[in-house]
PDB file of C-alpha atoms in Angstrom:
ATOM      1  CA  MET D 167       0.000   0.000   0.000  1.00  0.00           C
ATOM      2  CA  GLY D 168       1.032   3.612  -0.400  1.00  0.00           C
ATOM      3  CA  GLY D 169       3.826   4.437  -2.750  1.00  0.00           C
ATOM      4  CA  ALA D 170       3.115   6.417  -5.919  1.00  0.00           C
ATOM      5  CA  ARG D 171      -0.625   5.731  -5.800  1.00  0.00           C
ATOM      6  CA  SER D 172      -1.189   7.120  -2.291  1.00  0.00           C
ATOM      7  CA  GLN D 173      -3.480  10.135  -2.100  1.00  0.00           C
ATOM      8  CA  VAL D 174      -1.803  13.498  -1.799  1.00  0.00           C
ATOM      9  CA  ASN D 175      -3.874  16.350  -0.391  1.00  0.00           C
ATOM     10  CA  LYS D 176      -3.563  19.534  -2.366  1.00  0.00           C
ATOM     11  CA  ALA D 177      -2.428  22.413  -0.250  1.00  0.00           C
ATOM     12  CA  HIS D 178      -4.577  25.008  -2.015  1.00  0.00           C
ATOM     13  CA  LYS D 179      -7.804  23.154  -1.256  1.00  0.00           C
ATOM     14  CA  THR D 180      -9.580  24.883   1.647  1.00  0.00           C
ATOM     15  CA  ARG D 181     -11.142  21.600   2.651  1.00  0.00           C
ATOM     16  CA  PHE D 182      -7.847  20.479   4.140  1.00  0.00           C
ATOM     17  CA  ALA D 183      -6.762  23.843   5.503  1.00  0.00           C
ATOM     18  CA  SER D 184      -7.265  25.070   9.026  1.00  0.00           C
ATOM     19  CA  LYS D 185      -9.434  28.039   9.838  1.00  0.00           C
ATOM     20  CA  ALA D 186      -6.412  30.135  10.772  1.00  0.00           C
ATOM     21  CA  SER D 187      -4.628  29.431   7.497  1.00  0.00           C
ATOM     22  CA  ARG D 188      -7.739  30.217   5.447  1.00  0.00           C
ATOM     23  CA  HIS D 189      -7.947  33.692   6.986  1.00  0.00           C
ATOM     24  CA  SER D 190      -4.225  34.390   7.095  1.00  0.00           C
ATOM     25  CA  HIS D 191      -4.343  36.377   3.844  1.00  0.00           C
ATOM     26  CA  LYS D 192      -6.869  38.822   5.271  1.00  0.00           C
ATOM     27  CA  ILE D 193      -5.670  42.057   6.746  1.00  0.00           C
ATOM     28  CA  ASP D 194      -6.127  42.247  10.501  1.00  0.00           C
ATOM     29  CA  LYS D 195      -8.347  44.997  11.768  1.00  0.00           C
ATOM     30  CA  VAL D 196      -6.782  47.722  13.825  1.00  0.00           C
ATOM     31  CA  ARG D 197      -7.057  46.719  17.471  1.00  0.00           C
ATOM     32  CA  SER D 198      -7.307  49.212  20.239  1.00  0.00           C
ATOM     33  CA  GLY D 199      -7.194  48.921  24.008  1.00  0.00           C
ATOM     34  CA  LYS D 200      -5.400  46.043  25.697  1.00  0.00           C
ATOM     35  CA  PRO D 201      -2.554  44.260  23.925  1.00  0.00           C
ATOM     36  CA  ALA D 202      -3.070  40.808  22.462  1.00  0.00           C
ATOM     37  CA  GLY D 203      -1.375  38.983  25.323  1.00  0.00           C
ATOM     38  CA  SER D 204      -3.292  40.713  28.105  1.00  0.00           C
ATOM     39  CA  HIS D 205      -6.076  38.094  28.246  1.00  0.00           C
ATOM     40  CA  ARG D 206      -3.626  35.241  28.721  1.00  0.00           C
ATOM     41  CA  ALA D 207      -1.746  37.227  31.342  1.00  0.00           C
ATOM     42  CA  ALA D 208      -5.016  37.960  33.149  1.00  0.00           C
ATOM     43  CA  LEU D 209      -5.857  34.250  33.222  1.00  0.00           C
ATOM     44  CA  LYS D 210      -2.454  33.429  34.654  1.00  0.00           C
ATOM     45  CA  GLY D 211      -2.829  36.192  37.232  1.00  0.00           C
ATOM     46  CA  ALA D 212      -6.281  34.955  38.286  1.00  0.00           C
ATOM     47  CA  ARG D 213      -4.969  31.413  38.696  1.00  0.00           C
ATOM     48  CA  ALA D 214      -2.049  32.651  40.778  1.00  0.00           C
ATOM     49  CA  ALA D 215      -4.455  34.661  42.939  1.00  0.00           C
ATOM     50  CA  ARG D 216      -6.635  31.587  43.525  1.00  0.00           C
ATOM     51  CA  LEU D 217      -3.628  29.497  44.474  1.00  0.00           C
ATOM     52  CA  GLN D 218      -2.395  32.199  46.824  1.00  0.00           C
ATOM     53  CA  HIS D 219      -5.847  32.499  48.436  1.00  0.00           C
ATOM     54  CA  SER D 220      -6.061  28.718  48.933  1.00  0.00           C
ATOM     55  CA  LYS D 221      -2.594  28.678  50.476  1.00  0.00           C
ATOM     56  CA  ALA D 222      -3.550  31.519  52.826  1.00  0.00           C
ATOM     57  CA  ILE D 223      -6.646  29.601  53.983  1.00  0.00           C
ATOM     58  CA  ARG D 224      -4.566  26.454  54.611  1.00  0.00           C
ATOM     59  CA  ASP D 225      -2.006  28.462  56.575  1.00  0.00           C
ATOM     60  CA  GLN D 226      -4.753  30.045  58.687  1.00  0.00           C
ATOM     61  CA  LYS D 227      -6.291  26.653  59.493  1.00  0.00           C
ATOM     62  CA  ARG D 228      -2.884  25.201  60.322  1.00  0.00           C
ATOM     63  CA  ALA D 229      -2.072  28.138  62.591  1.00  0.00           C
ATOM     64  CA  ALA D 230      -5.460  27.870  64.318  1.00  0.00           C
ATOM     65  CA  LEU D 231      -4.978  24.139  64.964  1.00  0.00           C
ATOM     66  CA  LEU D 232      -1.463  24.724  66.273  1.00  0.00           C
ATOM     67  CA  LYS D 233      -2.692  27.516  68.551  1.00  0.00           C
ATOM     68  CA  GLU D 234      -5.513  25.310  69.847  1.00  0.00           C
ATOM     69  CA  LYS D 235      -3.104  22.453  70.506  1.00  0.00           C
ATOM     70  CA  ARG D 236      -0.664  24.692  72.373  1.00  0.00           C
ATOM     71  CA  SER D 237      -3.383  26.342  74.430  1.00  0.00           C
ATOM     72  CA  SER D 238      -4.972  23.012  75.405  1.00  0.00           C
ATOM     73  CA  ASN D 239      -1.668  21.501  76.563  1.00  0.00           C
ATOM     74  CA  GLY D 240      -0.515  24.375  78.766  1.00  0.00           C
ATOM     75  CA  SER D 241      -0.415  24.247  82.543  1.00  0.00           C
ATOM     76  CA  SER D 242      -2.820  27.195  82.808  1.00  0.00           C
ATOM     77  CA  SER D 243      -5.131  26.109  79.999  1.00  0.00           C
ATOM     78  CA  ALA D 244      -8.779  25.253  80.418  1.00  0.00           C
ATOM     79  CA  PRO D 245      -9.304  21.537  81.075  1.00  0.00           C
ATOM     80  CA  ARG D 246     -10.819  19.266  78.481  1.00  0.00           C
ATOM     81  CA  VAL D 247     -14.239  18.154  79.684  1.00  0.00           C
ATOM     82  CA  ILE D 248     -15.192  14.470  79.392  1.00  0.00           C
ATOM     83  CA  VAL D 249     -18.817  13.630  80.172  1.00  0.00           C
ATOM     84  CA  LEU D 250     -19.570   9.951  80.830  1.00  0.00           C
ATOM     85  CA  CYS D 251     -23.082   8.889  79.878  1.00  0.00           C
ATOM     86  CA  GLY D 252     -24.367   5.359  80.483  1.00  0.00           C
ATOM     87  CA  LEU D 253     -26.621   3.894  77.796  1.00  0.00           C
ATOM     88  CA  SER D 254     -28.079   1.210  80.056  1.00  0.00           C
ATOM     89  CA  SER D 255     -28.644   0.538  83.730  1.00  0.00           C
ATOM     90  CA  SER D 256     -25.849  -2.059  83.721  1.00  0.00           C
ATOM     91  CA  ALA D 257     -23.247   0.523  82.644  1.00  0.00           C
ATOM     92  CA  ASN D 258     -21.723   1.651  85.941  1.00  0.00           C
ATOM     93  CA  ILE D 259     -19.892   4.873  85.137  1.00  0.00           C
ATOM     94  CA  GLY D 260     -18.727   5.662  88.690  1.00  0.00           C
ATOM     95  CA  PRO D 261     -15.723   3.298  88.779  1.00  0.00           C
ATOM     96  CA  LEU D 262     -14.744   4.321  85.241  1.00  0.00           C
ATOM     97  CA  ALA D 263     -14.710   8.016  86.182  1.00  0.00           C
ATOM     98  CA  GLU D 264     -12.538   7.262  89.213  1.00  0.00           C
ATOM     99  CA  ASP D 265     -10.168   5.116  87.132  1.00  0.00           C
ATOM    100  CA  LEU D 266      -9.810   7.856  84.502  1.00  0.00           C
ATOM    101  CA  LEU D 267      -9.056  10.559  87.060  1.00  0.00           C
ATOM    102  CA  THR D 268      -6.618   8.377  89.008  1.00  0.00           C
ATOM    103  CA  PHE D 269      -4.789   7.269  85.871  1.00  0.00           C
ATOM    104  CA  ALA D 270      -4.636  10.803  84.455  1.00  0.00           C
ATOM    105  CA  ALA D 271      -3.280  12.143  87.753  1.00  0.00           C
ATOM    106  CA  GLY D 272      -0.501   9.571  87.575  1.00  0.00           C
ATOM    107  CA  GLY D 273      -0.762   8.292  91.128  1.00  0.00           C
ATOM    108  CA  ASP D 274      -2.845   6.501  93.712  1.00  0.00           C
ATOM    109  CA  GLU D 275      -3.403   9.518  95.960  1.00  0.00           C
ATOM    110  CA  LYS D 276      -6.919  10.386  97.018  1.00  0.00           C
ATOM    111  CA  LEU D 277      -8.810  12.512  94.532  1.00  0.00           C
ATOM    112  CA  THR D 278     -10.203  15.789  95.823  1.00  0.00           C
ATOM    113  CA  SER D 279     -11.591  17.186  92.576  1.00  0.00           C
ATOM    114  CA  ASN D 280     -13.017  16.016  89.274  1.00  0.00           C
ATOM    115  CA  THR D 281     -10.320  18.034  87.468  1.00  0.00           C
ATOM    116  CA  VAL D 282      -6.743  16.759  87.324  1.00  0.00           C
ATOM    117  CA  ALA D 283      -3.550  17.883  85.598  1.00  0.00           C
ATOM    118  CA  SER D 284      -1.691  14.989  84.038  1.00  0.00           C
ATOM    119  CA  PRO D 285       2.113  15.374  84.195  1.00  0.00           C
ATOM    120  CA  ALA D 286       2.646  12.432  81.854  1.00  0.00           C
ATOM    121  CA  TYR D 287       0.256  13.522  79.084  1.00  0.00           C
ATOM    122  CA  LYS D 288       0.539  17.286  79.738  1.00  0.00           C
ATOM    123  CA  VAL D 289      -3.189  17.882  79.575  1.00  0.00           C
ATOM    124  CA  ARG D 290      -5.794  19.018  82.105  1.00  0.00           C
ATOM    125  CA  THR D 291      -8.902  16.856  82.229  1.00  0.00           C
ATOM    126  CA  THR D 292     -12.301  17.197  83.868  1.00  0.00           C
ATOM    127  CA  VAL D 293     -14.447  14.067  84.156  1.00  0.00           C
ATOM    128  CA  LEU D 294     -18.175  14.507  84.826  1.00  0.00           C
ATOM    129  CA  GLN D 295     -20.869  11.853  85.263  1.00  0.00           C
ATOM    130  CA  ALA D 296     -24.283  12.186  83.658  1.00  0.00           C
ATOM    131  CA  PRO D 297     -26.872  10.658  86.041  1.00  0.00           C
ATOM    132  CA  TYR D 298     -28.679   7.689  84.535  1.00  0.00           C
ATOM    133  CA  GLY D 299     -32.411   8.282  84.184  1.00  0.00           C
ATOM    134  CA  ASP D 300     -32.201  12.093  84.362  1.00  0.00           C
ATOM    135  CA  LEU D 301     -32.611  13.226  80.766  1.00  0.00           C
ATOM    136  CA  THR D 302     -32.427  16.946  81.571  1.00  0.00           C
ATOM    137  CA  SER D 303     -29.119  16.615  83.421  1.00  0.00           C
ATOM    138  CA  CYS D 304     -27.667  14.500  80.617  1.00  0.00           C
ATOM    139  CA  MET D 305     -28.632  17.158  78.083  1.00  0.00           C
ATOM    140  CA  GLU D 306     -27.188  20.011  80.171  1.00  0.00           C
ATOM    141  CA  LEU D 307     -23.886  18.190  80.678  1.00  0.00           C
ATOM    142  CA  ALA D 308     -23.666  17.334  76.981  1.00  0.00           C
ATOM    143  CA  LYS D 309     -23.931  21.053  76.170  1.00  0.00           C
ATOM    144  CA  VAL D 310     -20.555  21.755  77.827  1.00  0.00           C
ATOM    145  CA  ALA D 311     -18.775  18.487  76.987  1.00  0.00           C
ATOM    146  CA  ASP D 312     -15.662  18.564  74.836  1.00  0.00           C
ATOM    147  CA  LEU D 313     -15.894  14.778  74.554  1.00  0.00           C
ATOM    148  CA  LEU D 314     -19.163  12.946  75.146  1.00  0.00           C
ATOM    149  CA  ALA D 315     -18.224   9.384  76.106  1.00  0.00           C
ATOM    150  CA  PHE D 316     -21.007   6.804  76.092  1.00  0.00           C
ATOM    151  CA  VAL D 317     -20.478   3.806  78.349  1.00  0.00           C
ATOM    152  CA  VAL D 318     -21.850   0.338  77.590  1.00  0.00           C
ATOM    153  CA  SER D 319     -21.445  -2.974  79.363  1.00  0.00           C
ATOM    154  CA  ALA D 320     -20.376  -6.049  77.444  1.00  0.00           C
ATOM    155  CA  ASN D 321     -22.566  -8.147  79.759  1.00  0.00           C
ATOM    156  CA  SER D 322     -25.680  -6.671  78.149  1.00  0.00           C
ATOM    157  CA  LEU D 323     -24.708  -8.243  74.824  1.00  0.00           C
ATOM    158  CA  TYR D 324     -25.364 -11.773  76.053  1.00  0.00           C
ATOM    159  CA  ASN D 325     -27.341 -11.344  79.291  1.00  0.00           C
ATOM    160  CA  SER D 326     -30.113  -9.149  77.839  1.00  0.00           C
ATOM    161  CA  ASN D 327     -33.042 -10.753  76.070  1.00  0.00           C
ATOM    162  CA  SER D 328     -32.594  -8.525  73.029  1.00  0.00           C
ATOM    163  CA  GLY D 329     -28.796  -8.605  73.101  1.00  0.00           C
ATOM    164  CA  ASN D 330     -28.750  -4.826  72.707  1.00  0.00           C
ATOM    165  CA  PRO D 331     -26.430  -2.737  74.941  1.00  0.00           C
ATOM    166  CA  ILE D 332     -28.844   0.231  74.716  1.00  0.00           C
ATOM    167  CA  ASP D 333     -31.992   0.159  76.840  1.00  0.00           C
ATOM    168  CA  GLU D 334     -35.072   2.376  76.537  1.00  0.00           C
ATOM    169  CA  PHE D 335     -33.579   5.338  78.396  1.00  0.00           C
ATOM    170  CA  GLY D 336     -30.326   5.064  76.446  1.00  0.00           C
ATOM    171  CA  SER D 337     -32.212   5.156  73.156  1.00  0.00           C
ATOM    172  CA  GLN D 338     -34.217   8.188  74.284  1.00  0.00           C
ATOM    173  CA  CYS D 339     -31.066   9.933  75.478  1.00  0.00           C
ATOM    174  CA  LEU D 340     -29.301   9.341  72.152  1.00  0.00           C
ATOM    175  CA  SER D 341     -32.278  10.684  70.228  1.00  0.00           C
ATOM    176  CA  VAL D 342     -32.399  13.901  72.268  1.00  0.00           C
ATOM    177  CA  LEU D 343     -28.642  14.471  72.140  1.00  0.00           C
ATOM    178  CA  ARG D 344     -28.554  14.000  68.376  1.00  0.00           C
ATOM    179  CA  ALA D 345     -31.317  16.595  68.036  1.00  0.00           C
ATOM    180  CA  VAL D 346     -29.453  19.084  70.254  1.00  0.00           C
ATOM    181  CA  GLY D 347     -26.120  18.502  68.504  1.00  0.00           C
ATOM    182  CA  LEU D 348     -23.309  16.153  69.435  1.00  0.00           C
ATOM    183  CA  PRO D 349     -19.728  17.212  70.175  1.00  0.00           C
ATOM    184  CA  SER D 350     -16.873  14.774  69.619  1.00  0.00           C
ATOM    185  CA  THR D 351     -18.001  11.337  70.775  1.00  0.00           C
ATOM    186  CA  ALA D 352     -16.435   8.127  72.022  1.00  0.00           C
ATOM    187  CA  VAL D 353     -17.668   4.812  73.410  1.00  0.00           C
ATOM    188  CA  PHE D 354     -16.170   2.999  76.400  1.00  0.00           C
ATOM    189  CA  ILE D 355     -16.857  -0.738  76.550  1.00  0.00           C
ATOM    190  CA  ARG D 356     -16.722  -2.186  80.063  1.00  0.00           C
ATOM    191  CA  ASP D 357     -16.920  -5.692  81.562  1.00  0.00           C
ATOM    192  CA  LEU D 358     -14.921  -7.287  78.757  1.00  0.00           C
ATOM    193  CA  PRO D 359     -13.439 -10.755  79.389  1.00  0.00           C
ATOM    194  CA  SER D 360      -9.708 -11.232  79.811  1.00  0.00           C
ATOM    195  CA  ASP D 361      -9.563 -13.710  76.932  1.00  0.00           C
ATOM    196  CA  THR D 362      -8.267 -11.863  73.866  1.00  0.00           C
ATOM    197  CA  LYS D 363     -10.470 -13.664  71.347  1.00  0.00           C
ATOM    198  CA  SER D 364     -13.687 -13.217  73.328  1.00  0.00           C
ATOM    199  CA  LYS D 365     -12.741  -9.611  74.041  1.00  0.00           C
ATOM    200  CA  GLN D 366     -12.366  -8.809  70.338  1.00  0.00           C
ATOM    201  CA  GLU D 367     -15.617 -10.573  69.438  1.00  0.00           C
ATOM    202  CA  LEU D 368     -17.624  -8.648  72.037  1.00  0.00           C
ATOM    203  CA  LYS D 369     -15.999  -5.379  71.000  1.00  0.00           C
ATOM    204  CA  LYS D 370     -16.936  -6.000  67.354  1.00  0.00           C
ATOM    205  CA  ALA D 371     -20.496  -6.826  68.401  1.00  0.00           C
ATOM    206  CA  ALA D 372     -20.751  -3.577  70.369  1.00  0.00           C
ATOM    207  CA  VAL D 373     -19.377  -1.600  67.430  1.00  0.00           C
ATOM    208  CA  SER D 374     -21.922  -3.150  65.049  1.00  0.00           C
ATOM    209  CA  PHE D 375     -24.792  -2.270  67.415  1.00  0.00           C
ATOM    210  CA  LEU D 376     -23.717   1.294  68.167  1.00  0.00           C
ATOM    211  CA  SER D 377     -22.198   2.507  64.887  1.00  0.00           C
ATOM    212  CA  PRO D 378     -25.559   3.309  63.202  1.00  0.00           C
ATOM    213  CA  GLU D 379     -26.585   5.429  66.208  1.00  0.00           C
ATOM    214  CA  LEU D 380     -23.425   7.568  66.423  1.00  0.00           C
ATOM    215  CA  PRO D 381     -21.386   9.849  64.128  1.00  0.00           C
ATOM    216  CA  GLU D 382     -18.943   8.301  61.694  1.00  0.00           C
ATOM    217  CA  ASP D 383     -15.872   9.658  63.502  1.00  0.00           C
ATOM    218  CA  CYS D 384     -16.889   8.124  66.846  1.00  0.00           C
ATOM    219  CA  ARG D 385     -14.077   6.114  68.437  1.00  0.00           C
ATOM    220  CA  PHE D 386     -14.518   2.903  70.419  1.00  0.00           C
ATOM    221  CA  TYR D 387     -12.276   2.023  73.373  1.00  0.00           C
ATOM    222  CA  ALA D 388     -11.997  -0.911  75.708  1.00  0.00           C
ATOM    223  CA  ALA D 389     -11.846   0.399  79.286  1.00  0.00           C
ATOM    224  CA  GLU D 390     -10.655  -2.429  81.497  1.00  0.00           C
ATOM    225  CA  THR D 391      -6.890  -2.273  82.034  1.00  0.00           C
ATOM    226  CA  LYS D 392      -4.265   0.436  82.424  1.00  0.00           C
ATOM    227  CA  ASP D 393      -3.099  -0.241  78.882  1.00  0.00           C
ATOM    228  CA  ASP D 394      -6.610   0.547  77.624  1.00  0.00           C
ATOM    229  CA  LEU D 395      -6.700   3.818  79.557  1.00  0.00           C
ATOM    230  CA  HIS D 396      -3.190   4.692  78.386  1.00  0.00           C
ATOM    231  CA  MET D 397      -4.248   4.251  74.754  1.00  0.00           C
ATOM    232  CA  PHE D 398      -7.285   6.455  75.304  1.00  0.00           C
ATOM    233  CA  MET D 399      -5.344   9.249  77.029  1.00  0.00           C
ATOM    234  CA  ARG D 400      -2.646   9.214  74.356  1.00  0.00           C
ATOM    235  CA  LEU D 401      -5.206   9.583  71.553  1.00  0.00           C
ATOM    236  CA  PHE D 402      -7.386  11.995  73.529  1.00  0.00           C
ATOM    237  CA  LYS D 403      -4.459  14.373  74.017  1.00  0.00           C
ATOM    238  CA  GLU D 404      -3.833  14.633  70.258  1.00  0.00           C
ATOM    239  CA  GLN D 405      -7.482  14.554  69.183  1.00  0.00           C
ATOM    240  CA  HIS D 406      -8.960  17.630  67.514  1.00  0.00           C
ATOM    241  CA  LEU D 407     -12.262  18.057  69.319  1.00  0.00           C
ATOM    242  CA  SER D 408     -15.261  19.406  67.431  1.00  0.00           C
ATOM    243  CA  SER D 409     -18.313  21.103  68.917  1.00  0.00           C
ATOM    244  CA  PRO D 410     -21.817  22.061  67.741  1.00  0.00           C
ATOM    245  CA  HIS D 411     -21.897  25.307  65.772  1.00  0.00           C
ATOM    246  CA  TRP D 412     -24.297  26.991  68.213  1.00  0.00           C
ATOM    247  CA  ARG D 413     -21.804  26.608  71.077  1.00  0.00           C
ATOM    248  CA  ASN D 414     -19.251  28.853  69.374  1.00  0.00           C
ATOM    249  CA  GLN D 415     -21.691  31.669  68.648  1.00  0.00           C
ATOM    250  CA  ARG D 416     -21.367  33.328  72.066  1.00  0.00           C
ATOM    251  CA  PRO D 417     -19.091  33.103  75.130  1.00  0.00           C
ATOM    252  CA  TYR D 418     -19.966  30.945  78.113  1.00  0.00           C
ATOM    253  CA  VAL D 419     -18.389  30.067  81.446  1.00  0.00           C
ATOM    254  CA  MET D 420     -17.597  26.521  82.517  1.00  0.00           C
ATOM    255  CA  SER D 421     -17.994  27.150  86.239  1.00  0.00           C
ATOM    256  CA  GLU D 422     -15.832  25.484  88.860  1.00  0.00           C
ATOM    257  CA  GLU D 423     -17.534  27.095  91.844  1.00  0.00           C
ATOM    258  CA  ALA D 424     -20.600  29.288  92.411  1.00  0.00           C
ATOM    259  CA  CYS D 425     -21.961  31.013  95.494  1.00  0.00           C
ATOM    260  CA  ILE D 426     -24.298  33.880  96.410  1.00  0.00           C
ATOM    261  CA  LYS D 427     -23.136  36.908  98.388  1.00  0.00           C
ATOM    262  CA  PRO D 428     -25.900  38.933 100.088  1.00  0.00           C
ATOM    263  CA  GLY D 429     -26.067  42.567  99.053  1.00  0.00           C
ATOM    264  CA  ASP D 430     -26.320  45.716 101.151  1.00  0.00           C
ATOM    265  CA  SER D 431     -29.826  46.457  99.890  1.00  0.00           C
ATOM    266  CA  MET D 432     -32.811  44.312 100.644  1.00  0.00           C
ATOM    267  CA  GLY D 433     -33.647  41.822  97.941  1.00  0.00           C
ATOM    268  CA  LEU D 434     -30.318  42.216  96.131  1.00  0.00           C
ATOM    269  CA  CYS D 435     -27.405  39.802  96.013  1.00  0.00           C
ATOM    270  CA  THR D 436     -24.272  39.059  93.994  1.00  0.00           C
ATOM    271  CA  LEU D 437     -23.669  35.758  92.233  1.00  0.00           C
ATOM    272  CA  LEU D 438     -19.992  34.788  92.409  1.00  0.00           C
ATOM    273  CA  VAL D 439     -18.920  32.392  89.656  1.00  0.00           C
ATOM    274  CA  SER D 440     -15.379  31.128  89.115  1.00  0.00           C
ATOM    275  CA  GLY D 441     -14.399  29.042  86.136  1.00  0.00           C
ATOM    276  CA  TYR D 442     -13.076  29.086  82.601  1.00  0.00           C
ATOM    277  CA  LEU D 443     -14.356  31.320  79.816  1.00  0.00           C
ATOM    278  CA  ARG D 444     -14.992  29.399  76.603  1.00  0.00           C
ATOM    279  CA  ALA D 445     -15.665  30.078  72.904  1.00  0.00           C
ATOM    280  CA  HIS D 446     -15.169  33.895  72.799  1.00  0.00           C
ATOM    281  CA  ASN D 447     -13.930  36.806  74.863  1.00  0.00           C
ATOM    282  CA  LEU D 448     -16.412  38.409  77.222  1.00  0.00           C
ATOM    283  CA  SER D 449     -16.535  42.145  77.837  1.00  0.00           C
ATOM    284  CA  VAL D 450     -17.005  43.554  81.322  1.00  0.00           C
ATOM    285  CA  ASN D 451     -19.602  45.973  79.979  1.00  0.00           C
ATOM    286  CA  GLN D 452     -21.577  43.239  78.257  1.00  0.00           C
ATOM    287  CA  LEU D 453     -24.983  42.339  79.661  1.00  0.00           C
ATOM    288  CA  VAL D 454     -26.021  38.778  80.409  1.00  0.00           C
ATOM    289  CA  GLY D 455     -29.776  38.971  80.179  1.00  0.00           C
ATOM    290  CA  ASP D 456     -30.580  42.042  82.284  1.00  0.00           C
ATOM    291  CA  LEU D 457     -27.600  41.545  84.625  1.00  0.00           C
ATOM    292  CA  CYS D 458     -24.253  43.325  84.490  1.00  0.00           C
ATOM    293  CA  PHE D 459     -20.770  42.313  85.625  1.00  0.00           C
ATOM    294  CA  ASN D 460     -19.341  43.801  88.775  1.00  0.00           C
ATOM    295  CA  LEU D 461     -15.844  42.328  88.483  1.00  0.00           C
ATOM    296  CA  TYR D 462     -14.097  40.241  85.856  1.00  0.00           C
ATOM    297  CA  TRP D 463     -10.550  38.926  85.502  1.00  0.00           C
TER     298      TRP D 463
END
C-alpha cells in the first residue's frame, strides 16, 4: 500500500486547511485597548491569585490548629471536659470516672476534685458523670462536653433478652442528644473478658450495634486495664475536638464554683462564679440577660 498511488492532499484546497490558514491572507483589523497577550496574562494572574488564596486559607487553618493544641496543653489552659453517659442501667460509670481521674493524675493519691492535671500527658482533664435516668441533666452536661463518652457494658450483649447494649432510656437519650447537637463522641466498653479472642468478638459486636446510632468519627475504646486507659489518654491528648456550631456563637463560662453573696440592699445579692471562659472573649460591659458584671478577671 502507499507508494506512488497514495493520495496526496492539495495544499490550495480549503477543505484540508485550518481556519487560521484560510484567513491568514486577510488584513487584521486595527485593534485598540489592551494588547493581544493581556487576556492570557489575566488568566495566569487569576490562577495565581486563587492558588495564593487557597494557600492563605490552609495556613490560617494550620495556625489555628497549632494555637488550639498549644493552648490546650498548657499548665494554665482550660481543662478538656469528658462527660460519661451510660446507655443502660448495667453501665456503671462511677468506677470508670474514678479510674480515669486516678490514671490521668498519675498516682494513687486520694482525689479531691473532678479536674486533674496529668504530668505524663501534659493535659488538664475534667471528668463529669451524667446521672442515669435524668434526661435533663444528661442534656445540660452534653452542652458543655468537649468529649461525650457513652459507656456500655459487654454483659448486656449476652445477658439481655434482646442482646442490645442500649436500653429504653439510652435510646431516648441518644435521640435527644442527636437533636441538640453532638460534640466529639467516644464509646467505652466495660466488663470485657480477659480472653483476647472473646474480648475482640464482644468489642466487634458492640461496634456493630452502636455505629448506626453515632457519628462516623466516633471512636470505640476498651476500658478495662491500664493499657486501655493509656491508649485512650494518648489519643485523647492529640485529638482535635469538634463542637456544635451553636456553642461557638457566644461566650460561656464553665464554672468550677458558684456562690451567692448577700447585698447591702434588701432583695439584692451578687452571684460569684469562678471558672473558665470558653468560645469567645467576654466584655465587662456586656450584659447577660438584664444583669451586668461587677468584676471580671
